[in-house]
XYZ file of C-alpha atoms in Angstrom:
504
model
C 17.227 -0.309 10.081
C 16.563 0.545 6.350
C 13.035 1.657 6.479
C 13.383 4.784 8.616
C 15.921 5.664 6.063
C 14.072 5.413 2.991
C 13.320 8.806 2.715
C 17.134 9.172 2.043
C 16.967 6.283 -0.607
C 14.411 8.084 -2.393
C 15.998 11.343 -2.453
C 19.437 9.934 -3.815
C 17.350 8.230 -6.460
C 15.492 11.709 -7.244
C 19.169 12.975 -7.677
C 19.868 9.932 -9.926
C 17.216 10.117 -12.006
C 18.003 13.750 -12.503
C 21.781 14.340 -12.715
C 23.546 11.510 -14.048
C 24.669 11.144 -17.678
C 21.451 9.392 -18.834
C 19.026 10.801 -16.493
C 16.293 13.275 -16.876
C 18.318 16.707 -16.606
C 21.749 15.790 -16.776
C 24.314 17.998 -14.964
C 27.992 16.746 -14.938
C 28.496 18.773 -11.668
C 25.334 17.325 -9.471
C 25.810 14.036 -11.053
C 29.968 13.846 -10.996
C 32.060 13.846 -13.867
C 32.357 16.740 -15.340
C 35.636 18.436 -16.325
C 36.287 20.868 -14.244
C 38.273 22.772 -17.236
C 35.605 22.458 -19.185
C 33.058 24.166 -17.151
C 35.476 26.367 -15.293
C 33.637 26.196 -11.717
C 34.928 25.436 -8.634
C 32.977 25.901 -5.911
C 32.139 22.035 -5.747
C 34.376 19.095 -4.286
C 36.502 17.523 -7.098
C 38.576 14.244 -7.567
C 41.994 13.594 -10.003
C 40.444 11.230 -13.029
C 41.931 10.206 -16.072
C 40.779 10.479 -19.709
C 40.503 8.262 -22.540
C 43.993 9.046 -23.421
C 45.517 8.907 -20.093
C 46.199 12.057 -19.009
C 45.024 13.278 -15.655
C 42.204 15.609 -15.230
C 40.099 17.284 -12.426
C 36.556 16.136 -12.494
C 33.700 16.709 -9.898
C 32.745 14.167 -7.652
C 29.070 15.086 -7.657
C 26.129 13.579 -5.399
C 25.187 10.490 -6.477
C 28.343 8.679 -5.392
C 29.050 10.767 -2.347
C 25.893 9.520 -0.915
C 25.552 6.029 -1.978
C 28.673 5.279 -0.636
C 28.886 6.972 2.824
C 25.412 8.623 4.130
C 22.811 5.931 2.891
C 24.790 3.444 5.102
C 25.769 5.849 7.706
C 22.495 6.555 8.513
C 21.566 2.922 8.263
C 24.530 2.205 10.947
C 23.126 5.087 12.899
C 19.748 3.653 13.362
C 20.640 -0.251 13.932
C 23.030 1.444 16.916
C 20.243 3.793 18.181
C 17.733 0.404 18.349
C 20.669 -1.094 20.502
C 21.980 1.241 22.753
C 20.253 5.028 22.181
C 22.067 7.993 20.648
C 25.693 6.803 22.675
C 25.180 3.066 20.269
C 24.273 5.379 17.280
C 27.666 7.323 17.489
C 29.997 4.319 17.709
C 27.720 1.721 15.479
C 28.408 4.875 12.677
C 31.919 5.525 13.546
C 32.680 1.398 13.523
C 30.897 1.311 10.083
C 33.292 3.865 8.360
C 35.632 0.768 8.619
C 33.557 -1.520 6.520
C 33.088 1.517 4.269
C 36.679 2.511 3.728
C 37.837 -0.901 3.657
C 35.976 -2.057 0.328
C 35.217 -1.010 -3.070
C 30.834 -1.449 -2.817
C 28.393 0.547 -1.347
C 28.592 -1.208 2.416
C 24.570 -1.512 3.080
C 25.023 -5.077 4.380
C 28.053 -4.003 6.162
C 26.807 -0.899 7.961
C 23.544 -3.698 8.949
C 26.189 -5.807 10.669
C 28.479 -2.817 12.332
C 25.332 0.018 13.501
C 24.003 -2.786 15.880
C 27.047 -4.987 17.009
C 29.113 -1.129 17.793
C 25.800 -0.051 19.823
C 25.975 -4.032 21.512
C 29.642 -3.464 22.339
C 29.841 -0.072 23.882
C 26.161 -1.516 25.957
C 28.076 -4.306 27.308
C 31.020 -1.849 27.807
C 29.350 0.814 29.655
C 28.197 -2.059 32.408
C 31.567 -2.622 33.230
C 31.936 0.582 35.254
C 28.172 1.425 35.415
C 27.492 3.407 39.019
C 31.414 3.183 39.634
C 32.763 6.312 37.737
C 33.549 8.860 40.125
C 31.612 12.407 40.309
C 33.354 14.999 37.255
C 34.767 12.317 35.680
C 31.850 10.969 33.833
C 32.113 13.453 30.310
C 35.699 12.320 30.304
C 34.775 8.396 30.893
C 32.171 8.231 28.601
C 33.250 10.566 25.838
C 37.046 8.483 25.897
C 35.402 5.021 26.232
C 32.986 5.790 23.348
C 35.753 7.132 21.495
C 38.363 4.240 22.232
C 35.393 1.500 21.270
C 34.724 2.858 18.433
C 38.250 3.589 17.091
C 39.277 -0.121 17.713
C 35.770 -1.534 16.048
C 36.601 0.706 12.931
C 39.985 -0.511 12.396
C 38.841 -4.159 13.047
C 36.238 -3.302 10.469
C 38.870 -2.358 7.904
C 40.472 -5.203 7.835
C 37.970 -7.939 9.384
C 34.317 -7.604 8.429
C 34.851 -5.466 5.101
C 36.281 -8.001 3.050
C 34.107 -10.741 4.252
C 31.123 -8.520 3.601
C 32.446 -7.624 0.177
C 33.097 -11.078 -0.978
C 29.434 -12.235 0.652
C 27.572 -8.780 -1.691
C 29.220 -9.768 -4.655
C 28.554 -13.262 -4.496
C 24.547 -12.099 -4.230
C 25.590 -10.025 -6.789
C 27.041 -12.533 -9.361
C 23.811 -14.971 -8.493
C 21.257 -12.126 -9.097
C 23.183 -11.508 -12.576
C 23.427 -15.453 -13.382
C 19.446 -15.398 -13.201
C 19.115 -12.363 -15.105
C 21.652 -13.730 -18.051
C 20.275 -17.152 -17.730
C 16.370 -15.215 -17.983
C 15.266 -17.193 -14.795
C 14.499 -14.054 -13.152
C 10.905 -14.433 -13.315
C 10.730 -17.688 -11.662
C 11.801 -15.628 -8.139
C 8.203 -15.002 -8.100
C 7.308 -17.971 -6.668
C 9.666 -16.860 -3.388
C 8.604 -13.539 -3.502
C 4.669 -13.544 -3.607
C 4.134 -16.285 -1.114
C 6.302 -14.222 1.442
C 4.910 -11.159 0.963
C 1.432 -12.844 1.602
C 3.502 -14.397 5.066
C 4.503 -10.362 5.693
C 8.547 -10.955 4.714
C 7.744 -8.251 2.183
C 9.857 -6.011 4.020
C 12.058 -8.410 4.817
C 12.494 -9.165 0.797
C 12.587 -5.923 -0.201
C 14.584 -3.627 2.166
C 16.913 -6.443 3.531
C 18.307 -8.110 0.390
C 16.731 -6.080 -2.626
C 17.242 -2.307 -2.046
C 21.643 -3.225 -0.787
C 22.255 -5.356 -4.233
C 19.404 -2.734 -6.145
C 21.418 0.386 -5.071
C 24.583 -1.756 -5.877
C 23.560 -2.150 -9.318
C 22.327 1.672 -9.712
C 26.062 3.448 -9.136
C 27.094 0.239 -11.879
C 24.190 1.056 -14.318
C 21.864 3.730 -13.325
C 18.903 1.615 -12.520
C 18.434 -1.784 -11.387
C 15.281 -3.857 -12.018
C 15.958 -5.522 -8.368
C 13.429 -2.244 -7.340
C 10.827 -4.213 -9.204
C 10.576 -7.082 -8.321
C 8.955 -6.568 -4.323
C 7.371 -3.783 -4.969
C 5.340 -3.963 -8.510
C 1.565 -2.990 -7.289
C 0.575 -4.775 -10.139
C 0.028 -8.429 -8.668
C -2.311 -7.066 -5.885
C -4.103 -4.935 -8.149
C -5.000 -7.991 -9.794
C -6.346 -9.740 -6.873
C -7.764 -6.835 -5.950
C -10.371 -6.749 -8.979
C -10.805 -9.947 -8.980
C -12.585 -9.626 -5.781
C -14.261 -6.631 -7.038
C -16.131 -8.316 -9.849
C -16.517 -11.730 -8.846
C -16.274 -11.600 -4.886
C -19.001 -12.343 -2.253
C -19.824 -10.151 1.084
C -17.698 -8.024 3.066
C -14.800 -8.944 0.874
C -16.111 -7.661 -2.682
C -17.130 -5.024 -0.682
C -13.958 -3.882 0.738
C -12.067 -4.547 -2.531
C -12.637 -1.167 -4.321
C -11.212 0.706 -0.907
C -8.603 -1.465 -0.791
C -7.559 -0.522 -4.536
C -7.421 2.934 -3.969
C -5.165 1.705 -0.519
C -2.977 -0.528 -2.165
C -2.376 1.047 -6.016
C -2.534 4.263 -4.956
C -0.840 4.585 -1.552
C 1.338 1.743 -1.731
C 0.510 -0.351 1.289
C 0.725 -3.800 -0.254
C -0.601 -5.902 3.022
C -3.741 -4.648 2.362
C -4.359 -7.198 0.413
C -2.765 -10.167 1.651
C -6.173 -11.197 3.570
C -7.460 -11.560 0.379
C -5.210 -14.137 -0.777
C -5.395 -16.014 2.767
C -8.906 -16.191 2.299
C -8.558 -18.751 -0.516
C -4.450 -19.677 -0.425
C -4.732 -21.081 -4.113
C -5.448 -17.238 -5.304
C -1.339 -17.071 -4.666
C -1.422 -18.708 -8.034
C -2.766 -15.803 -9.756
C -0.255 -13.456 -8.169
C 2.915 -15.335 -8.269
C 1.948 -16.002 -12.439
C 1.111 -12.305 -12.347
C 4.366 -11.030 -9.963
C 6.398 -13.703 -13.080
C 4.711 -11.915 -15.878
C 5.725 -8.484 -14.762
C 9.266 -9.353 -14.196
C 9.339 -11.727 -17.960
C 8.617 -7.892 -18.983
C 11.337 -5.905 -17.544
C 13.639 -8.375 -18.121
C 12.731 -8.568 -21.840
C 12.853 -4.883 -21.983
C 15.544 -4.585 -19.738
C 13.765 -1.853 -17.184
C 14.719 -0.751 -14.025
C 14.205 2.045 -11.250
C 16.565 4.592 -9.913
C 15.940 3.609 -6.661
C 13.615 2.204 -4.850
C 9.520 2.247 -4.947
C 9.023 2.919 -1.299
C 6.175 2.215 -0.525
C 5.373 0.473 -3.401
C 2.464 3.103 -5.019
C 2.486 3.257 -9.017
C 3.681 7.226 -8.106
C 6.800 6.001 -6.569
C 7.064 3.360 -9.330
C 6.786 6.321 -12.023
C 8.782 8.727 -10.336
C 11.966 6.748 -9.496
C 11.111 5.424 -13.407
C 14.039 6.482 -16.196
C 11.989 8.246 -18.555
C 13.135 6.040 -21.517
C 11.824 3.113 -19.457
C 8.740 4.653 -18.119
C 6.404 3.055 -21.095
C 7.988 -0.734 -20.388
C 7.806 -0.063 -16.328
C 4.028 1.000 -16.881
C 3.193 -2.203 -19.004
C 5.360 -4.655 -16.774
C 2.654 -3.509 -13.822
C -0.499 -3.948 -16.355
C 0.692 -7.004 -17.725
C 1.088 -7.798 -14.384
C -2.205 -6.876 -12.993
C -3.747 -8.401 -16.155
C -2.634 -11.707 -15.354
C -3.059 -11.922 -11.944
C -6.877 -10.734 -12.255
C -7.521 -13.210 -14.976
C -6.322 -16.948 -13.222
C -8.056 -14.938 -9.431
C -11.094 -14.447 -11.394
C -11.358 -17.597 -12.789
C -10.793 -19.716 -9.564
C -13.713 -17.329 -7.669
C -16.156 -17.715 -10.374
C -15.252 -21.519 -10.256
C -16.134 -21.543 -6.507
C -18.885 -18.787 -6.592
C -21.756 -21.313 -7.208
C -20.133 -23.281 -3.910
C -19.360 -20.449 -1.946
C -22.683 -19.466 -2.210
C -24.391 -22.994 -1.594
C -22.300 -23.609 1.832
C -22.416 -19.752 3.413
C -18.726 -19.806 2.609
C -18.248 -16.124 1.490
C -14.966 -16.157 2.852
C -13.889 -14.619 6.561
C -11.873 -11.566 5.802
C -11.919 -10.924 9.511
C -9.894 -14.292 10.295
C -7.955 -13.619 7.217
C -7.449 -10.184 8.490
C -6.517 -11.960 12.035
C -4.063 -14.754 10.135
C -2.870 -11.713 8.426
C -1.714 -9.566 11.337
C -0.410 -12.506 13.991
C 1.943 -13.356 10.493
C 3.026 -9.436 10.603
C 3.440 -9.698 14.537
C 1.281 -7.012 14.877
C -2.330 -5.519 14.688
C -2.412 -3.132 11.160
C -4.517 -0.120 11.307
C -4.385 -0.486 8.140
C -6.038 -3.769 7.868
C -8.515 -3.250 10.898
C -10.374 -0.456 9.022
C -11.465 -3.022 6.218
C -13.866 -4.699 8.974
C -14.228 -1.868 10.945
C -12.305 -3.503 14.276
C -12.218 -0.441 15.641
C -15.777 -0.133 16.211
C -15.455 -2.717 19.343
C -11.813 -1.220 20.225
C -12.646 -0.085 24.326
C -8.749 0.650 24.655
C -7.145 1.549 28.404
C -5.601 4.287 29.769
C -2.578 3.444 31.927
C 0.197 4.502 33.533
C 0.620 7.998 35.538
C -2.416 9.954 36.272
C -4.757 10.687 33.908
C -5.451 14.387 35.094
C -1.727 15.100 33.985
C -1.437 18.143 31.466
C -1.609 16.819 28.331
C 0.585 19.238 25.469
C 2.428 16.866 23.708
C 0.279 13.160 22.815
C 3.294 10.978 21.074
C 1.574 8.112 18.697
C 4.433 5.113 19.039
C 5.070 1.645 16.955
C 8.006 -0.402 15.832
C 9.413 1.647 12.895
C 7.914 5.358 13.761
C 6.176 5.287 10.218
C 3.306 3.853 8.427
C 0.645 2.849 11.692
C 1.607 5.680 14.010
C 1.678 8.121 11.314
C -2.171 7.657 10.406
C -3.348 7.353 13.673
C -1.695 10.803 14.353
C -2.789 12.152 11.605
C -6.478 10.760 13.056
C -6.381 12.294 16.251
C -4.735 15.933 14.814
C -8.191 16.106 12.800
C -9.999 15.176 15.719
C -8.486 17.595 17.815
C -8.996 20.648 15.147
C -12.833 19.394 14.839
C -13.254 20.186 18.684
C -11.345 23.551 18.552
C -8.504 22.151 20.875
C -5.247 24.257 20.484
C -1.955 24.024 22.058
C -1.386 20.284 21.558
C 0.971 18.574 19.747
C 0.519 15.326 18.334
C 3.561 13.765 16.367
C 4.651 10.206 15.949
C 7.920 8.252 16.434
C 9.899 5.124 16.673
C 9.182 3.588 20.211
C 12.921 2.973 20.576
C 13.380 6.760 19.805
C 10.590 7.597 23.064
C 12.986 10.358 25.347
C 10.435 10.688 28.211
C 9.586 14.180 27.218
C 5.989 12.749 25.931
C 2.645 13.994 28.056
C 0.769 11.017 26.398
C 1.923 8.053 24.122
C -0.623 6.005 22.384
C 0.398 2.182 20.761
C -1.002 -0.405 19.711
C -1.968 -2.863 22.828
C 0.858 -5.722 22.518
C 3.645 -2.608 22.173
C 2.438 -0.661 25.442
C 4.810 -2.407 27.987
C 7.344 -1.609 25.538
C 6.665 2.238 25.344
C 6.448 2.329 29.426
C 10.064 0.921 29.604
C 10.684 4.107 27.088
C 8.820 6.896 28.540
C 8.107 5.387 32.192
C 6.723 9.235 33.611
C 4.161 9.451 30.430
C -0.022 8.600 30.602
C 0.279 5.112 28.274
C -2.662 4.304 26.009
C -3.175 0.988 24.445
C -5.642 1.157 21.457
C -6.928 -2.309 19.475
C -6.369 0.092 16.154
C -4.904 3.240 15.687
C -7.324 4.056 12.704
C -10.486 3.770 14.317
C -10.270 4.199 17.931
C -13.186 5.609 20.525
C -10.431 6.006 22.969
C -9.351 9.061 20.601
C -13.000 10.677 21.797
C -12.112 10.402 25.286
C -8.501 11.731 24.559
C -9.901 14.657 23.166
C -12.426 15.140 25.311
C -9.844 14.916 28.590
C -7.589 17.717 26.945
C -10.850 20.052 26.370
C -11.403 19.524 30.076
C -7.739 20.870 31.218
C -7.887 23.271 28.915
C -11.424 24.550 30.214
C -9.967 24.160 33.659
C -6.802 26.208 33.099
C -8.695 29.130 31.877
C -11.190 28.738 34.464
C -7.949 29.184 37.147
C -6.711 31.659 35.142
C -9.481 33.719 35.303
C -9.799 33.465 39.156
């Protein structure tokens, strides 16, 4: 539910950094405020405040608040009800959240996680009741009035049901996340933290329980150093190197690539083979992850919002520029450490490594890797080059079907399907193919309207219950695939063929 949305996380922490009182540009009308008397404009919403001495003013109510506290979990709501029930669960998951938000005094992330899906569950179940019994002309007014009825009574019940539970359960997270801070155990949630990232709940970590309590603490503070903890590059980086310098085979090999992947571009589970390949290597990242967050804590750091994904760009631009210098030396001190104890324990083992064949097998680490995500990783297949043996299949409707629209599908609509569009777009400018559109998307959010859709093999039955009328075509990875060749190659044809018939 949160990842699809992070876009909008990142621009209300751009506006952060920017407007508010102790950001980079501040601007008492963008970040909220400012006296309206003072400036004398009024073209922007405004809000009754009073001053130090008690006497009521008109201030603006800006951004920042506006959209922490009703579209960052409106769209969240949207999306769990869309995953449920389509656009219809979308509509009444959002309008049953505006109860949890209206009812409490937080920023209702967990809230609008609990209402999006349960509202698009409801009005589902709901909608069976009378399914095929609703007689012809009166379906608009059924569905529009049921919709509207549901999602009026799961508001209300919101108001005064779920919203204080929800608020009592945030601030209690809350009050623990500040007890480690004040009691300066906040390093030690490294050892959590690095392990599960390795066992892919990096997501999990970060989006489900960090970025709520992280944005919490932003509207309190400005910044919250909960945006470092996941997502500091610098652990990996170190593990990363270590391999570099003091690796064996395809896995020193690999490491530089994986640098540039992982520091640069910000996909963490790069790396996590790496670690699987010898488990005790998590000691060198969970004492690195530790000494990065000993440093913001003694510095008292933090981002505007979060690093997503977690590339040192996002890290330095969501960065307060007063805290830029710490942020920068909480991920070298970070990286430092980690490199040091990896490189240590691989130069103690290089001498047996090398006497028993026993390089390490980044393929079954890549393997462990991806059945722990759920998933194959495009991202991870390229580093052994899976995709060289990757036959795919073509299935579902005929393959001579017109092909103008070739729809690259996995669970989230990001990340995967975005590079292996991105693939087959270069692919099909290479071979002079025009007319075709190649875009990628949730699989949930597949409308039928697709010529083609491409996903990853386990996620193809999946996709046909979607977009039953579309050609399906399961690929091993979505990086590397031959079956992109023969994709190609079958639009060329139709194309050839249509101006062949044209011409006749």
């Amino acid at each position: 539910m949160v990842m699809p949305n992070i876009p909008a996380f990142i621009a209300w922490g751009f506006i952060t950094a920017l407007f508010i009182a102790t950001g980079w540009a501040p601007n008492s009308i963008l970040g909220g405020g400012g006296n309206v008397n003072d400036i004398g404009w009024t073209g922007a919403m405004t809000q009754l405040s009073l001053d130090p001495n008690g006497h009521t003013i008109t201030t603006y109510v800006g951004l920042v608040g506006p959209m922490i506290t009703y579209l960052l979990p409106l769209l969240i709501a949207n999306t769990g009800g869309r995953m449920v029930y389509g656009v219809r669960g979308g509509v009444v998951g959002t309008i049953a959240t505006m109860g949890v938000i209206v009812g409490s005094n937080i920023p209702m992330f967990l809230g609008a996680m609990l209402m999006g899906p349960l509202g698009g569950w409801v009005m589902k179940k709901i909608d069976s009741i009378w399914d095929g019994k609703i007689k012809a002309g009166f379906e608009m007014l059924v569905n529009n009035f049921s919709a509207g009825i549901v999602g009026a009574a799961l508001s209300i019940g919101a108001f005064f049901g779920i919203a204080p539970l929800v608020e009592a359960l945030s601030n209690a997270l809350q009050v623990a996340v500040n007890w480690l801070i004040t009691a300066h155990l906040l390093p030690l949630s490294s050892l959590l933290i690095e392990p599960g990232k390795v066992l892919f709940l990096n997501n999990a970590i970060n989006h489900g329980v960090f970025t709520p309590l992280g944005a919490q603490q932003v509207q309190q503070s400005g910044k919250s150093i909960l945006f470092l903890l996941e997502a500091n590059p610098g652990p990996g980086l170190g593990v990363l190197l270590a391999y570099t310098f003091f690796g064996l085979g395809i896995a020193r090999a690999s490491a530089p690539g994986a640098i540039i992947i992982q520091f640069l571009g910000g996909i963490h589970e790069i790396y996590f083979p790496y670690v699987l390949m010898k488990p005790i290597l998590i000691i060198g990242a969970i004492a690195g992850g530790m000494t990065g967050v000993a440093i913001n804590v003694a510095f008292a750091t933090g981002l505007r919002g979060p690093a997503a994904p977690g590339s040192i760009f996002a890290v330095i631009a969501q960065s307060p520029l007063p805290d830029l210098p710490w942020v920068l030396l909480s991920v070298i001190g970070a990286a430092t450490v980690s490199f040091l104890i990896c490189s240590v324990i691989l130069r103690a083992s290089r001498k047996r490594d090398l006497a028993t064949g026993n390089a390490g097998d980044l393929r079954a680490a890549v393997a462990q890797t991806e059945a722990n995500k759920g998933k194959e990783s495009s991202v991870l297949g390229s580093l052994v080059k899976e995709g060289e043996t990757d036959t795919g299949d073509a299935q579902g409707d005929a393959t001579d079907r017109l092909v103008k629209n070739i729809v690259f599908a996995c669970d989230a609509g990001m990340g995967s399907s975005a590079m292996g569009a991105t693939v087959l777009r270069n692919k099909m400018k290479k071979a002079g193919v025009e007319g075709v559109t190649v875009t990628n998307q949730a699989i949930a959010n597949l409308d039928g309207t697709a010529d083609l859709v491409i996903t990853q093999r386990e996620l193809t039955e999946r996709a046909k219950g979607q977009s039953p009328n579309s050609q399906h075509v399961s690929v091993d990875n979505f990086m590397n695939s031959p079956v992109y060749d023969e994709v190609v190659d079958q639009v060329k044809r139709q194309n050839a063929n249509q101006t062949e018939d044209a011409n006749t």
